[in-house]
Structure formats: C-alpha cells, structure tokens
Coordinates of C-alpha atoms in Angstrom, one line a residue:
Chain A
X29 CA 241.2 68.3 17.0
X30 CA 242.5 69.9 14.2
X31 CA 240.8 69.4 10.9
X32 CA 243.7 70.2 8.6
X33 CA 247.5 69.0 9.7
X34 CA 250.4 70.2 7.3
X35 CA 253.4 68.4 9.6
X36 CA 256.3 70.6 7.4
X37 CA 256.9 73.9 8.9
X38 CA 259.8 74.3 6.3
X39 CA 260.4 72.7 3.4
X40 CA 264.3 73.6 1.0
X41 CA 264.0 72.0 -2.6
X42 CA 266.7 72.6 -5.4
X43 CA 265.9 75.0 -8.7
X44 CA 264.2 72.0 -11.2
X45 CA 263.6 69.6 -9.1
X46 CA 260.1 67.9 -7.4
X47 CA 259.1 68.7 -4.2
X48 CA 256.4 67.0 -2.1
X49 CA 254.2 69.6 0.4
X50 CA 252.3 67.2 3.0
X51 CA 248.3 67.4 4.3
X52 CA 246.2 65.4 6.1
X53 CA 242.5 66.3 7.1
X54 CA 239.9 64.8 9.3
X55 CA 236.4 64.4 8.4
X56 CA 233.7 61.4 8.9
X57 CA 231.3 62.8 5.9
X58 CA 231.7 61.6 2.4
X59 CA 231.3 64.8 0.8
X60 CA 234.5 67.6 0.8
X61 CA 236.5 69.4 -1.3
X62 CA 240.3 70.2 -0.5
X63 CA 242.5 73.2 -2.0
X64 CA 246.1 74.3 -1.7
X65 CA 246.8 77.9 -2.1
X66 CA 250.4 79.8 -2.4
X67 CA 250.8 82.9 -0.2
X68 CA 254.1 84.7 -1.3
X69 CA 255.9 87.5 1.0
X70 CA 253.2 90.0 -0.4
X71 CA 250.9 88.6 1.4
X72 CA 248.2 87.4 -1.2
X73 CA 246.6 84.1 -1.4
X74 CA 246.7 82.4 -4.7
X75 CA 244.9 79.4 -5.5
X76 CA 246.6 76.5 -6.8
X77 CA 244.4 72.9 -7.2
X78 CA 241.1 71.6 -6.2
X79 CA 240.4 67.9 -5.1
X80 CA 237.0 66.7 -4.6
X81 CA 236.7 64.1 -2.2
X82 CA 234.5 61.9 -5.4
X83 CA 237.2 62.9 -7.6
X84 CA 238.2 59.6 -9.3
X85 CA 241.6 60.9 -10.8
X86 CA 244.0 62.7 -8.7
X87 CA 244.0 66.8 -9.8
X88 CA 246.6 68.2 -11.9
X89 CA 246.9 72.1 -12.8
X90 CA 250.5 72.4 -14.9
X91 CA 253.5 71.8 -12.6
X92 CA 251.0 71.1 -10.0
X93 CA 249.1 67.9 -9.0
X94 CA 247.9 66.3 -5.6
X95 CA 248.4 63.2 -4.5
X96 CA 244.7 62.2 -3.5
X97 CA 244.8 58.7 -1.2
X98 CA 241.2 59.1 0.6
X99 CA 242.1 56.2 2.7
X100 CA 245.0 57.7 4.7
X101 CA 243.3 61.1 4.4
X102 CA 246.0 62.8 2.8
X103 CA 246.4 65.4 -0.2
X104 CA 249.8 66.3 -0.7
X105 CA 250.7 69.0 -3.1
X106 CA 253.5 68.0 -5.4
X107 CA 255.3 70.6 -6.7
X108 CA 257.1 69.4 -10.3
X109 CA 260.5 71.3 -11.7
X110 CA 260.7 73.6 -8.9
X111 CA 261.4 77.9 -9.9
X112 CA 262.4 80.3 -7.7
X113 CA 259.1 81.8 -7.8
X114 CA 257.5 79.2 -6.1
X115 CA 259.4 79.9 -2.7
X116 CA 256.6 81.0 -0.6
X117 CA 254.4 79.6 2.2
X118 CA 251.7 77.3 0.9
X119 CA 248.2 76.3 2.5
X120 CA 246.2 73.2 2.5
X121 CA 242.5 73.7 3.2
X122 CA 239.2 71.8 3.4
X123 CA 236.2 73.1 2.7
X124 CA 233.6 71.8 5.3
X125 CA 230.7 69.8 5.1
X126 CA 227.2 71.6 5.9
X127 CA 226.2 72.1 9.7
X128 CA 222.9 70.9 10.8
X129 CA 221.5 74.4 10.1
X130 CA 223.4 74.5 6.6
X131 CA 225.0 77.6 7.1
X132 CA 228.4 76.6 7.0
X133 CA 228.4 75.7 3.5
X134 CA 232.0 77.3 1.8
X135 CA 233.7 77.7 4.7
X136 CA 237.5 76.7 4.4
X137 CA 239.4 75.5 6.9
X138 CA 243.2 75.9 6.7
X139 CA 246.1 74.2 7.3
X140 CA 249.3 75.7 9.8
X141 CA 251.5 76.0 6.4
X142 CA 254.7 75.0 4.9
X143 CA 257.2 77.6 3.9
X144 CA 259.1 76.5 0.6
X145 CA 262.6 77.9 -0.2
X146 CA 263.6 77.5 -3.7
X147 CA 268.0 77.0 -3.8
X148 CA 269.1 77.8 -7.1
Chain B
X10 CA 238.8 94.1 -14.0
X11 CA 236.6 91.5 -11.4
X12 CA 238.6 91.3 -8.2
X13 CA 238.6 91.8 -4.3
X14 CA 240.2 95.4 -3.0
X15 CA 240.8 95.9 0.3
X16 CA 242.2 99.4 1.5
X17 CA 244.2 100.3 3.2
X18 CA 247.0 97.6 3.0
X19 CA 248.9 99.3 6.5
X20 CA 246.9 100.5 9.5
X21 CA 248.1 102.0 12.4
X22 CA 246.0 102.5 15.6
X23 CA 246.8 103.7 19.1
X24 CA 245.2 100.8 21.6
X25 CA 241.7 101.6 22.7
X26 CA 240.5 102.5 19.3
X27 CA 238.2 101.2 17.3
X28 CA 239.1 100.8 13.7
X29 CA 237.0 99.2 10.3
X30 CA 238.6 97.7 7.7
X31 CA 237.4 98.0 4.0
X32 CA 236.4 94.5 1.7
X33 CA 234.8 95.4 -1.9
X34 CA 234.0 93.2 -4.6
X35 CA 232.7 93.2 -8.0
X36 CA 232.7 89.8 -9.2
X37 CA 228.7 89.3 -8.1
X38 CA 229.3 86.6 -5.0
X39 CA 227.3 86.7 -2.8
X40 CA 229.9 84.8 0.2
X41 CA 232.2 86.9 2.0
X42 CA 234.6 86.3 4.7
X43 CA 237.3 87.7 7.2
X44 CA 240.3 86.1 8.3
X45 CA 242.9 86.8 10.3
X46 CA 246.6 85.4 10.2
X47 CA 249.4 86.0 12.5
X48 CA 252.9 86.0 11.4
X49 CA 253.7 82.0 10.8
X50 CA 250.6 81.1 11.1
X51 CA 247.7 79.5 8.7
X52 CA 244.2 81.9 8.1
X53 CA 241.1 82.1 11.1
X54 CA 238.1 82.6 10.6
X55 CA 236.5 85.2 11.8
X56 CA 233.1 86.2 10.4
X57 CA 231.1 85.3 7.0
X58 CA 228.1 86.1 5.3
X59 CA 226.3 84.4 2.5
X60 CA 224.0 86.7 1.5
X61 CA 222.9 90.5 2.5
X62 CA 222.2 91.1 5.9
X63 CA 222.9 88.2 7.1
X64 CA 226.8 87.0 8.6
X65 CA 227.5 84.2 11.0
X66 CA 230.3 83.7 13.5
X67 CA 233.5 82.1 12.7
X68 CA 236.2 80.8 15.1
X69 CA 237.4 83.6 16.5
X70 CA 234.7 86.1 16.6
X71 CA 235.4 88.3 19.5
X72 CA 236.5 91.5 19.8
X73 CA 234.9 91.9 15.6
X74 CA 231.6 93.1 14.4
X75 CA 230.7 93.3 10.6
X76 CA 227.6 94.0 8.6
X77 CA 227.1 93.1 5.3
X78 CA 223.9 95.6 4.4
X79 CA 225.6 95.5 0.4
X80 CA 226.8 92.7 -1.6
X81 CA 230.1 93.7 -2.5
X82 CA 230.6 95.4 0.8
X83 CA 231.6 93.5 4.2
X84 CA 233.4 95.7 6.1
X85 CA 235.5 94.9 9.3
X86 CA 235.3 96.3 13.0
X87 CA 237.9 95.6 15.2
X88 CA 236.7 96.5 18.5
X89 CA 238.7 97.7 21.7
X90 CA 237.5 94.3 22.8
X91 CA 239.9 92.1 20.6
X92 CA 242.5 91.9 23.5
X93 CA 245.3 91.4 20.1
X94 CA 244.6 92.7 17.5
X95 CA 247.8 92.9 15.7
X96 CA 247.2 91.0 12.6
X97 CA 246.9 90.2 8.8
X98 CA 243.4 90.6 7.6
X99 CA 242.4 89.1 4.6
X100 CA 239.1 89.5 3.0
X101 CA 237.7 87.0 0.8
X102 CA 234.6 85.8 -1.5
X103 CA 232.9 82.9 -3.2
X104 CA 229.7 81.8 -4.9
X105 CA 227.6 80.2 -2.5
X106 CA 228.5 76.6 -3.1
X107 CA 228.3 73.3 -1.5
X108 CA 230.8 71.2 0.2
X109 CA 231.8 69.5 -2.9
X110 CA 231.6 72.8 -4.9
X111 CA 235.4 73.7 -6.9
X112 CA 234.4 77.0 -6.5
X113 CA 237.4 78.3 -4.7
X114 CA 237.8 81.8 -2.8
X115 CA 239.1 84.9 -4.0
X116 CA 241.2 87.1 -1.8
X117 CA 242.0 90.5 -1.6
X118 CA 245.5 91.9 -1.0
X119 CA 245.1 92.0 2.8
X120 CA 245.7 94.5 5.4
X121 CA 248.4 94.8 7.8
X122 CA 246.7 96.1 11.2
X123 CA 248.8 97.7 13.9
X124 CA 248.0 98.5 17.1
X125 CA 250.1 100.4 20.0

C-alpha cells in the first residue's frame, strides 16, 4: 500500500492567486514528520515546509503553509499568491518511523507528485 | 559554501557497462542516500547509510552497489544487473535524526544517466 498518495497529477493556478497541492499518508505510529519539497525543470529538490505529526499549529514558511488535519491523514501544501516561479513539480514525503532494528531512522518516503503550471 | 555536488550532471553508457556515480558533501552529516526518479515519477530509494561503513538496502536495491568508506563520500554503482537503468539520480544527506526530527535532506543537483 502506498505510504504517501498525492491524487493531482496536474494542477493550473492563475499568476496571484491560492492554490491547494493535495497529500495523504498512511501510518499507525504516532511519531512522523512530513515535508513538501519543489523540484523545478532543473532537476533539484528544494525544501519547502516541515510538519511534525505533535505539531499543535499547522506550519507556515512565507507564501507557504500546510494544512495539517491528523485525523483524515492529510497535509496539503497551500500555495498563497501564486508567481510564475513556482510552476514546477512538487513532492509530499514522510519521513518513517524507526524499524524494529532502528535503522530506518530518516528515511523519506515520497509522494507520485503534482506538476503546477503558473498562467499569468 | 556547505552543499551536496554530484558530478557529472549527464552520463552516457553503452549497455553492459558498469558505471559509478559521484555524491560529495561537506556539511558534516553523517546520512546519505541514493534515489532514483524516472521521468513523471516521485524519488526511490535505493541505498543509505548512516554512518561510515555501514549502508542498508532501500526499495529498489538491485542492480546498485555503494560503499560509504568516507563521510562525505557515497558513491553509486550501477551494475550491468539493473535491467533499466535509465534514470535521474539524486544524491542526498541529513543529520542522523529521528522520525520526528525537522532535519530535512539536502540534495545534490542530480545526474541524468543514459544507457544504450
């Protein structure tokens, strides 16, 4: 079963305006962390938030925050007053519990992706 | 400045060959990783190590070797084994941290492997 589900292959938002990026992940232990990264054409991965899964407040880093509701499992990146810039292919990930032999500690699992296009 | 280099960024091998690519880092983690990503498709893992001389199996492990006998060093075999090996590597590091660490990973530029 997949761990990490981003459901939006594509996603088209207009120049200035708010655009919402989908993930849901799957775990049964208490303790996770979840990222979002931005991967333009180049190729590079840039990092973008952190939510821990203890995190009372949902994260914010300038135009971004995610919208944290541990319930449903979710943590969708919203993007606020959209650029150009940000067209690019963006990742959810978690970052997995410890094994039984606690050698898996910071592995990230990732997401399919969502490609964002920018219209001006 | 601290970062992840990875060299070179386009590699071109005739099938049968094997071929190693290159992950430094300077920014003192001891975590590395390898990852693969095919065109439209989110990152694999493929090997990691969290400390010298030691590396563990990701989820896609076959047809790879590494070795990690340096800490910024954790270079990347592809074998004549990996049936596709046409890919997007990207190298990556981290503190060793625990699942609720924020400690995220840093990547390096990526190479563009392929293979005829």
């Amino acid at each position: 079963a997949q761990k990490i589900t981003q459901t939006q292959p594509g996603m088209f938002v207009q120049e200035k305006e708010a655009v919402t990026l989908d993930c849901t992940y799957d775990t049964s232990d208490p303790s996770y962390g979840l990222f979002w990264y931005k991967q333009p054409s180049s190729g590079e991965m840039i990092f973008l938030i952190y939510q821990g899964s203890y995190d009372q407040q949902n994260a914010t880093e300038g135009r971004y925050s995610l919208n944290f509701q541990k319930a449903r499992k979710s943590a969708n990146l919203v993007i606020s007053a959209s650029q150009l810039g940000d067209s690019a292919m963006y990742f959810c990930a978690m970052r997995e519990p410890p094994n039984a032999g606690g050698t898996s500690y910071g592995k990230l699992t990732f997401g399919q992706g969502t490609i964002l296009t920018v219209h001006p | 400045d601290g970062g992840i280099t990875q060299s070179p960024k386009y590699l071109f091998r005739k099938e049968g060959q094997n071929v190693t690519l290159s992950c430094e880092q300077n920014l003192n983690h001891d975590a590395m990783y390898w990852y693969r990503q095919d065109p439209g498709q989110g990152l694999r893992l493929i090997y990691y190590s969290q400390i010298v001389n030691d590396f563990q199996k990701g989820d896609i492990a076959e047809g790879y070797s590494v070795s990690r006998e340096k800490k910024e060093s954790f270079p990347l075999t592809v074998t004549s084994a990996q049936k596709n090996p046409t890919a997007f590597y990207l190298c990556a590091s981290s503190p060793v941290s625990g699942s609720m660490s924020s400690y995220e990973q840093y990547f390096g530029p990526g190479t563009r492997l392929t293979v005829t």
